[in-house]
């Protein structure tokens, strides 16, 4: 069995640069789809999962540009919710958060089921139930299709479990729904809080950040 042997009593000194969180970066990148305006995101970790999400944004029509090693500019002036690249969706479980963003922006989203790391089953029923609560219809099969032909409507959402990506998807979708949506049993992780803070800066109004009870007032004209 492998082990670490740590010998203390030695003074430590130095400095490190703390890399941005991947789990925060992915839903924040998805949030850039909510607006036609330019979004500039700093301290983005330049890793494979982030590069896959950038490729997915480009596949739906967004323009992306790395201003520096860890600063990314995204502008989604127009998007096609049915053009997600299946090869990148298959690589990235976190791609599921694009469904909520595309649904809010265009009223529909079509994508293969996400793939990614092999750490066990992570069903998306929590996500789909949240979309249904907001007035969307869901068709499952080899391809997942979610549509809200009359637009998303504010609702009271009670998550079956405090799913992190489920909460993020509900927040992204609710950001484009008319009225104020309540999300109960919301996840409270720092990356969920980061997304909520970004949505506030874009013009939505999220209250209860860091608690299991979120209220979000959506807007049809979010800013960059």
PDB file of C-alpha atoms in Angstrom:
ATOM      1  CA  UNK A   1       0.000   0.000   0.000  1.00  0.00           C
ATOM      2  CA  UNK A   2       1.387   3.442  -0.945  1.00  0.00           C
ATOM      3  CA  UNK A   3       2.057   5.910   1.857  1.00  0.00           C
ATOM      4  CA  UNK A   4       3.451   9.367   2.492  1.00  0.00           C
ATOM      5  CA  UNK A   5       6.116  10.001   5.129  1.00  0.00           C
ATOM      6  CA  UNK A   6       6.091  13.619   6.339  1.00  0.00           C
ATOM      7  CA  UNK A   7       8.881  14.971   8.523  1.00  0.00           C
ATOM      8  CA  UNK A   8       8.012  18.290  10.151  1.00  0.00           C
ATOM      9  CA  UNK A   9       9.924  20.972  12.082  1.00  0.00           C
ATOM     10  CA  UNK A  10      11.260  22.625   8.915  1.00  0.00           C
ATOM     11  CA  UNK A  11      10.267  26.256   8.219  1.00  0.00           C
ATOM     12  CA  UNK A  12       8.376  26.769   4.972  1.00  0.00           C
ATOM     13  CA  UNK A  13       8.508  29.839   2.755  1.00  0.00           C
ATOM     14  CA  UNK A  14       7.499  30.769  -0.760  1.00  0.00           C
ATOM     15  CA  UNK A  15       4.586  31.803  -2.939  1.00  0.00           C
ATOM     16  CA  UNK A  16       2.219  29.987  -5.259  1.00  0.00           C
ATOM     17  CA  UNK A  17      -0.379  31.181  -7.747  1.00  0.00           C
ATOM     18  CA  UNK A  18      -3.788  29.715  -6.932  1.00  0.00           C
ATOM     19  CA  UNK A  19      -5.402  28.411 -10.116  1.00  0.00           C
ATOM     20  CA  UNK A  20      -9.020  29.237 -10.787  1.00  0.00           C
ATOM     21  CA  UNK A  21     -11.558  26.505 -10.057  1.00  0.00           C
ATOM     22  CA  UNK A  22     -12.636  24.325 -12.969  1.00  0.00           C
ATOM     23  CA  UNK A  23     -15.941  23.624 -11.230  1.00  0.00           C
ATOM     24  CA  UNK A  24     -16.611  27.368 -11.119  1.00  0.00           C
ATOM     25  CA  UNK A  25     -15.304  28.056 -14.627  1.00  0.00           C
ATOM     26  CA  UNK A  26     -17.578  25.643 -16.521  1.00  0.00           C
ATOM     27  CA  UNK A  27     -20.972  27.068 -15.434  1.00  0.00           C
ATOM     28  CA  UNK A  28     -19.637  30.639 -15.677  1.00  0.00           C
ATOM     29  CA  UNK A  29     -18.599  29.949 -19.272  1.00  0.00           C
ATOM     30  CA  UNK A  30     -22.088  28.557 -19.900  1.00  0.00           C
ATOM     31  CA  UNK A  31     -23.548  31.770 -18.450  1.00  0.00           C
ATOM     32  CA  UNK A  32     -21.831  33.719 -21.247  1.00  0.00           C
ATOM     33  CA  UNK A  33     -24.430  32.207 -23.600  1.00  0.00           C
ATOM     34  CA  UNK A  34     -27.188  34.084 -21.760  1.00  0.00           C
ATOM     35  CA  UNK A  35     -26.240  37.419 -23.325  1.00  0.00           C
ATOM     36  CA  UNK A  36     -25.293  38.822 -26.713  1.00  0.00           C
ATOM     37  CA  UNK A  37     -22.773  41.104 -25.017  1.00  0.00           C
ATOM     38  CA  UNK A  38     -19.088  40.407 -24.471  1.00  0.00           C
ATOM     39  CA  UNK A  39     -18.058  38.535 -21.309  1.00  0.00           C
ATOM     40  CA  UNK A  40     -14.497  38.626 -19.975  1.00  0.00           C
ATOM     41  CA  UNK A  41     -13.508  35.916 -17.511  1.00  0.00           C
ATOM     42  CA  UNK A  42     -10.223  36.018 -15.600  1.00  0.00           C
ATOM     43  CA  UNK A  43      -8.151  33.350 -13.825  1.00  0.00           C
ATOM     44  CA  UNK A  44      -9.601  30.598 -16.015  1.00  0.00           C
ATOM     45  CA  UNK A  45      -7.732  27.287 -15.573  1.00  0.00           C
ATOM     46  CA  UNK A  46      -6.258  26.270 -18.939  1.00  0.00           C
ATOM     47  CA  UNK A  47      -7.044  22.561 -18.693  1.00  0.00           C
ATOM     48  CA  UNK A  48      -8.632  19.965 -20.978  1.00  0.00           C
ATOM     49  CA  UNK A  49     -12.167  20.253 -19.557  1.00  0.00           C
ATOM     50  CA  UNK A  50     -12.153  24.026 -19.991  1.00  0.00           C
ATOM     51  CA  UNK A  51     -10.819  23.716 -23.537  1.00  0.00           C
ATOM     52  CA  UNK A  52     -13.656  21.256 -24.271  1.00  0.00           C
ATOM     53  CA  UNK A  53     -16.229  23.739 -22.936  1.00  0.00           C
ATOM     54  CA  UNK A  54     -14.698  26.499 -25.081  1.00  0.00           C
ATOM     55  CA  UNK A  55     -15.010  24.222 -28.132  1.00  0.00           C
ATOM     56  CA  UNK A  56     -18.671  23.607 -27.253  1.00  0.00           C
ATOM     57  CA  UNK A  57     -19.329  27.347 -27.000  1.00  0.00           C
ATOM     58  CA  UNK A  58     -17.778  27.810 -30.420  1.00  0.00           C
ATOM     59  CA  UNK A  59     -19.856  24.952 -31.839  1.00  0.00           C
ATOM     60  CA  UNK A  60     -23.105  26.790 -30.974  1.00  0.00           C
ATOM     61  CA  UNK A  61     -21.847  30.021 -32.539  1.00  0.00           C
ATOM     62  CA  UNK A  62     -20.033  31.899 -29.768  1.00  0.00           C
ATOM     63  CA  UNK A  63     -16.800  33.703 -30.533  1.00  0.00           C
ATOM     64  CA  UNK A  64     -13.984  33.099 -28.047  1.00  0.00           C
ATOM     65  CA  UNK A  65     -10.549  34.628 -27.642  1.00  0.00           C
ATOM     66  CA  UNK A  66      -7.815  34.045 -25.082  1.00  0.00           C
ATOM     67  CA  UNK A  67      -6.595  37.542 -24.175  1.00  0.00           C
ATOM     68  CA  UNK A  68      -3.824  36.006 -22.096  1.00  0.00           C
ATOM     69  CA  UNK A  69      -2.913  32.631 -20.666  1.00  0.00           C
ATOM     70  CA  UNK A  70      -5.819  32.663 -18.179  1.00  0.00           C
ATOM     71  CA  UNK A  71      -8.166  35.417 -19.425  1.00  0.00           C
ATOM     72  CA  UNK A  72     -10.907  34.453 -21.847  1.00  0.00           C
ATOM     73  CA  UNK A  73     -13.322  36.639 -23.808  1.00  0.00           C
ATOM     74  CA  UNK A  74     -16.638  35.143 -24.982  1.00  0.00           C
ATOM     75  CA  UNK A  75     -19.268  36.788 -27.158  1.00  0.00           C
ATOM     76  CA  UNK A  76     -22.378  34.836 -28.120  1.00  0.00           C
ATOM     77  CA  UNK A  77     -24.045  37.362 -30.418  1.00  0.00           C
ATOM     78  CA  UNK A  78     -26.069  34.529 -31.957  1.00  0.00           C
ATOM     79  CA  UNK A  79     -26.341  30.871 -30.998  1.00  0.00           C
ATOM     80  CA  UNK A  80     -27.698  27.669 -32.523  1.00  0.00           C
ATOM     81  CA  UNK A  81     -28.937  25.423 -29.691  1.00  0.00           C
ATOM     82  CA  UNK A  82     -28.963  22.334 -31.900  1.00  0.00           C
ATOM     83  CA  UNK A  83     -25.322  22.350 -32.962  1.00  0.00           C
ATOM     84  CA  UNK A  84     -23.446  21.157 -29.873  1.00  0.00           C
ATOM     85  CA  UNK A  85     -20.488  19.020 -30.926  1.00  0.00           C
ATOM     86  CA  UNK A  86     -21.209  15.460 -29.824  1.00  0.00           C
ATOM     87  CA  UNK A  87     -17.508  14.536 -29.565  1.00  0.00           C
ATOM     88  CA  UNK A  88     -16.898  17.182 -26.899  1.00  0.00           C
ATOM     89  CA  UNK A  89     -20.185  16.506 -25.110  1.00  0.00           C
ATOM     90  CA  UNK A  90     -19.072  12.868 -24.852  1.00  0.00           C
ATOM     91  CA  UNK A  91     -15.869  13.968 -23.118  1.00  0.00           C
ATOM     92  CA  UNK A  92     -17.325  16.382 -20.592  1.00  0.00           C
ATOM     93  CA  UNK A  93     -19.976  15.697 -17.943  1.00  0.00           C
ATOM     94  CA  UNK A  94     -20.061  19.395 -17.126  1.00  0.00           C
ATOM     95  CA  UNK A  95     -21.426  20.134 -20.604  1.00  0.00           C
ATOM     96  CA  UNK A  96     -24.920  19.514 -19.185  1.00  0.00           C
ATOM     97  CA  UNK A  97     -24.978  23.084 -17.802  1.00  0.00           C
ATOM     98  CA  UNK A  98     -25.197  24.374 -21.369  1.00  0.00           C
ATOM     99  CA  UNK A  99     -28.744  23.013 -21.545  1.00  0.00           C
ATOM    100  CA  UNK A 100     -30.015  25.474 -18.945  1.00  0.00           C
ATOM    101  CA  UNK A 101     -28.182  28.380 -20.565  1.00  0.00           C
ATOM    102  CA  UNK A 102     -29.360  27.563 -24.098  1.00  0.00           C
ATOM    103  CA  UNK A 103     -32.906  26.981 -22.877  1.00  0.00           C
ATOM    104  CA  UNK A 104     -32.949  30.414 -21.243  1.00  0.00           C
ATOM    105  CA  UNK A 105     -31.433  32.122 -24.283  1.00  0.00           C
ATOM    106  CA  UNK A 106     -33.310  30.425 -27.143  1.00  0.00           C
ATOM    107  CA  UNK A 107     -36.178  28.447 -25.618  1.00  0.00           C
ATOM    108  CA  UNK A 108     -34.730  25.078 -26.600  1.00  0.00           C
ATOM    109  CA  UNK A 109     -31.655  22.870 -26.358  1.00  0.00           C
ATOM    110  CA  UNK A 110     -30.666  19.609 -28.010  1.00  0.00           C
ATOM    111  CA  UNK A 111     -27.669  17.541 -26.992  1.00  0.00           C
ATOM    112  CA  UNK A 112     -26.407  13.962 -26.646  1.00  0.00           C
ATOM    113  CA  UNK A 113     -26.121  12.685 -23.106  1.00  0.00           C
ATOM    114  CA  UNK A 114     -22.883  13.970 -21.546  1.00  0.00           C
ATOM    115  CA  UNK A 115     -19.927  11.698 -20.944  1.00  0.00           C
ATOM    116  CA  UNK A 116     -16.787  12.387 -18.928  1.00  0.00           C
ATOM    117  CA  UNK A 117     -14.996  10.778 -16.036  1.00  0.00           C
ATOM    118  CA  UNK A 118     -15.887   7.239 -14.978  1.00  0.00           C
ATOM    119  CA  UNK A 119     -16.701   7.762 -11.293  1.00  0.00           C
ATOM    120  CA  UNK A 120     -20.133   6.213 -11.199  1.00  0.00           C
ATOM    121  CA  UNK A 121     -23.666   7.105 -12.213  1.00  0.00           C
ATOM    122  CA  UNK A 122     -24.693  10.754 -12.040  1.00  0.00           C
ATOM    123  CA  UNK A 123     -28.282  10.893 -13.305  1.00  0.00           C
ATOM    124  CA  UNK A 124     -29.698  14.158 -14.643  1.00  0.00           C
ATOM    125  CA  UNK A 125     -33.275  13.714 -13.414  1.00  0.00           C
ATOM    126  CA  UNK A 126     -32.793  16.650 -11.021  1.00  0.00           C
ATOM    127  CA  UNK A 127     -31.938  18.890 -13.980  1.00  0.00           C
ATOM    128  CA  UNK A 128     -34.871  17.734 -16.089  1.00  0.00           C
ATOM    129  CA  UNK A 129     -37.370  18.150 -13.246  1.00  0.00           C
ATOM    130  CA  UNK A 130     -36.145  21.727 -12.746  1.00  0.00           C
ATOM    131  CA  UNK A 131     -36.667  22.484 -16.451  1.00  0.00           C
ATOM    132  CA  UNK A 132     -40.168  21.009 -16.303  1.00  0.00           C
ATOM    133  CA  UNK A 133     -40.948  23.187 -13.272  1.00  0.00           C
ATOM    134  CA  UNK A 134     -40.057  26.222 -15.385  1.00  0.00           C
ATOM    135  CA  UNK A 135     -42.507  25.175 -18.098  1.00  0.00           C
ATOM    136  CA  UNK A 136     -40.251  23.257 -20.478  1.00  0.00           C
ATOM    137  CA  UNK A 137     -41.045  19.942 -22.106  1.00  0.00           C
ATOM    138  CA  UNK A 138     -38.426  17.190 -22.090  1.00  0.00           C
ATOM    139  CA  UNK A 139     -37.963  14.407 -24.622  1.00  0.00           C
ATOM    140  CA  UNK A 140     -35.461  11.716 -23.761  1.00  0.00           C
ATOM    141  CA  UNK A 141     -33.841   9.130 -26.001  1.00  0.00           C
ATOM    142  CA  UNK A 142     -30.475   8.938 -27.695  1.00  0.00           C
ATOM    143  CA  UNK A 143     -30.691  12.716 -27.888  1.00  0.00           C
ATOM    144  CA  UNK A 144     -31.970  14.936 -25.086  1.00  0.00           C
ATOM    145  CA  UNK A 145     -34.361  17.655 -26.269  1.00  0.00           C
ATOM    146  CA  UNK A 146     -35.676  20.377 -23.955  1.00  0.00           C
ATOM    147  CA  UNK A 147     -38.007  23.090 -25.234  1.00  0.00           C
ATOM    148  CA  UNK A 148     -40.111  25.936 -23.867  1.00  0.00           C
ATOM    149  CA  UNK A 149     -42.113  27.144 -26.854  1.00  0.00           C
ATOM    150  CA  UNK A 150     -43.983  29.744 -24.824  1.00  0.00           C
ATOM    151  CA  UNK A 151     -40.907  30.799 -22.911  1.00  0.00           C
ATOM    152  CA  UNK A 152     -39.758  29.830 -19.447  1.00  0.00           C
ATOM    153  CA  UNK A 153     -41.931  30.923 -16.536  1.00  0.00           C
ATOM    154  CA  UNK A 154     -40.846  31.541 -12.952  1.00  0.00           C
ATOM    155  CA  UNK A 155     -41.707  28.731 -10.590  1.00  0.00           C
ATOM    156  CA  UNK A 156     -40.993  27.075  -7.255  1.00  0.00           C
ATOM    157  CA  UNK A 157     -38.408  24.333  -7.716  1.00  0.00           C
ATOM    158  CA  UNK A 158     -37.718  21.748  -5.024  1.00  0.00           C
ATOM    159  CA  UNK A 159     -34.670  19.715  -5.984  1.00  0.00           C
ATOM    160  CA  UNK A 160     -34.817  16.010  -5.171  1.00  0.00           C
ATOM    161  CA  UNK A 161     -31.235  16.294  -3.867  1.00  0.00           C
ATOM    162  CA  UNK A 162     -28.725  19.139  -3.486  1.00  0.00           C
ATOM    163  CA  UNK A 163     -27.081  18.464  -6.840  1.00  0.00           C
ATOM    164  CA  UNK A 164     -24.366  20.982  -7.675  1.00  0.00           C
ATOM    165  CA  UNK A 165     -24.811  20.943 -11.449  1.00  0.00           C
ATOM    166  CA  UNK A 166     -28.572  20.560 -10.989  1.00  0.00           C
ATOM    167  CA  UNK A 167     -28.610  23.784  -8.960  1.00  0.00           C
ATOM    168  CA  UNK A 168     -26.398  25.500 -11.544  1.00  0.00           C
ATOM    169  CA  UNK A 169     -28.661  24.431 -14.402  1.00  0.00           C
ATOM    170  CA  UNK A 170     -31.732  25.628 -12.514  1.00  0.00           C
ATOM    171  CA  UNK A 171     -30.038  28.993 -11.889  1.00  0.00           C
ATOM    172  CA  UNK A 172     -29.014  29.375 -15.530  1.00  0.00           C
ATOM    173  CA  UNK A 173     -32.498  28.545 -16.800  1.00  0.00           C
ATOM    174  CA  UNK A 174     -34.231  30.727 -14.195  1.00  0.00           C
ATOM    175  CA  UNK A 175     -32.011  33.664 -15.200  1.00  0.00           C
ATOM    176  CA  UNK A 176     -34.010  33.822 -18.441  1.00  0.00           C
ATOM    177  CA  UNK A 177     -37.452  33.119 -16.969  1.00  0.00           C
ATOM    178  CA  UNK A 178     -40.012  35.849 -16.431  1.00  0.00           C
ATOM    179  CA  UNK A 179     -40.642  36.586 -12.748  1.00  0.00           C
ATOM    180  CA  UNK A 180     -39.011  35.293  -9.565  1.00  0.00           C
ATOM    181  CA  UNK A 181     -38.081  31.629  -9.187  1.00  0.00           C
ATOM    182  CA  UNK A 182     -37.462  29.870  -5.873  1.00  0.00           C
ATOM    183  CA  UNK A 183     -35.006  26.974  -5.664  1.00  0.00           C
ATOM    184  CA  UNK A 184     -35.166  24.872  -2.508  1.00  0.00           C
ATOM    185  CA  UNK A 185     -32.632  22.270  -1.391  1.00  0.00           C
ATOM    186  CA  UNK A 186     -30.045  24.091  -3.496  1.00  0.00           C
ATOM    187  CA  UNK A 187     -26.388  23.095  -3.353  1.00  0.00           C
ATOM    188  CA  UNK A 188     -24.235  25.553  -1.395  1.00  0.00           C
ATOM    189  CA  UNK A 189     -20.749  24.838  -2.774  1.00  0.00           C
ATOM    190  CA  UNK A 190     -18.406  27.791  -3.524  1.00  0.00           C
ATOM    191  CA  UNK A 191     -18.700  27.278  -7.288  1.00  0.00           C
ATOM    192  CA  UNK A 192     -22.509  27.540  -7.070  1.00  0.00           C
ATOM    193  CA  UNK A 193     -22.036  30.790  -5.174  1.00  0.00           C
ATOM    194  CA  UNK A 194     -19.600  31.996  -7.843  1.00  0.00           C
ATOM    195  CA  UNK A 195     -22.156  31.388 -10.596  1.00  0.00           C
ATOM    196  CA  UNK A 196     -24.875  33.190  -8.630  1.00  0.00           C
ATOM    197  CA  UNK A 197     -22.575  36.191  -8.153  1.00  0.00           C
ATOM    198  CA  UNK A 198     -21.825  36.294 -11.888  1.00  0.00           C
ATOM    199  CA  UNK A 199     -25.552  36.183 -12.719  1.00  0.00           C
ATOM    200  CA  UNK A 200     -26.068  39.139 -10.382  1.00  0.00           C
ATOM    201  CA  UNK A 201     -23.370  41.084 -12.226  1.00  0.00           C
ATOM    202  CA  UNK A 202     -25.109  40.231 -15.525  1.00  0.00           C
ATOM    203  CA  UNK A 203     -28.368  41.771 -14.350  1.00  0.00           C
ATOM    204  CA  UNK A 204     -30.302  38.931 -12.745  1.00  0.00           C
ATOM    205  CA  UNK A 205     -31.060  39.159  -9.028  1.00  0.00           C
ATOM    206  CA  UNK A 206     -30.104  36.149  -6.932  1.00  0.00           C
ATOM    207  CA  UNK A 207     -30.787  36.162  -3.193  1.00  0.00           C
ATOM    208  CA  UNK A 208     -29.842  33.590  -0.571  1.00  0.00           C
ATOM    209  CA  UNK A 209     -26.391  32.881  -2.000  1.00  0.00           C
ATOM    210  CA  UNK A 210     -24.640  30.289   0.160  1.00  0.00           C
ATOM    211  CA  UNK A 211     -27.905  28.898   1.560  1.00  0.00           C
ATOM    212  CA  UNK A 212     -30.162  26.022   0.422  1.00  0.00           C
ATOM    213  CA  UNK A 213     -32.941  28.486  -0.458  1.00  0.00           C
ATOM    214  CA  UNK A 214     -32.318  30.654  -3.528  1.00  0.00           C
ATOM    215  CA  UNK A 215     -34.547  33.265  -5.089  1.00  0.00           C
ATOM    216  CA  UNK A 216     -33.723  34.496  -8.585  1.00  0.00           C
ATOM    217  CA  UNK A 217     -35.449  37.215 -10.562  1.00  0.00           C
ATOM    218  CA  UNK A 218     -34.747  36.571 -14.199  1.00  0.00           C
ATOM    219  CA  UNK A 219     -34.230  39.019 -17.035  1.00  0.00           C
ATOM    220  CA  UNK A 220     -34.650  38.711 -20.788  1.00  0.00           C
ATOM    221  CA  UNK A 221     -31.879  41.256 -21.372  1.00  0.00           C
ATOM    222  CA  UNK A 222     -28.843  40.183 -19.375  1.00  0.00           C
ATOM    223  CA  UNK A 223     -25.641  42.160 -19.918  1.00  0.00           C
ATOM    224  CA  UNK A 224     -22.025  41.132 -20.315  1.00  0.00           C
TER     225      UNK A 224
END
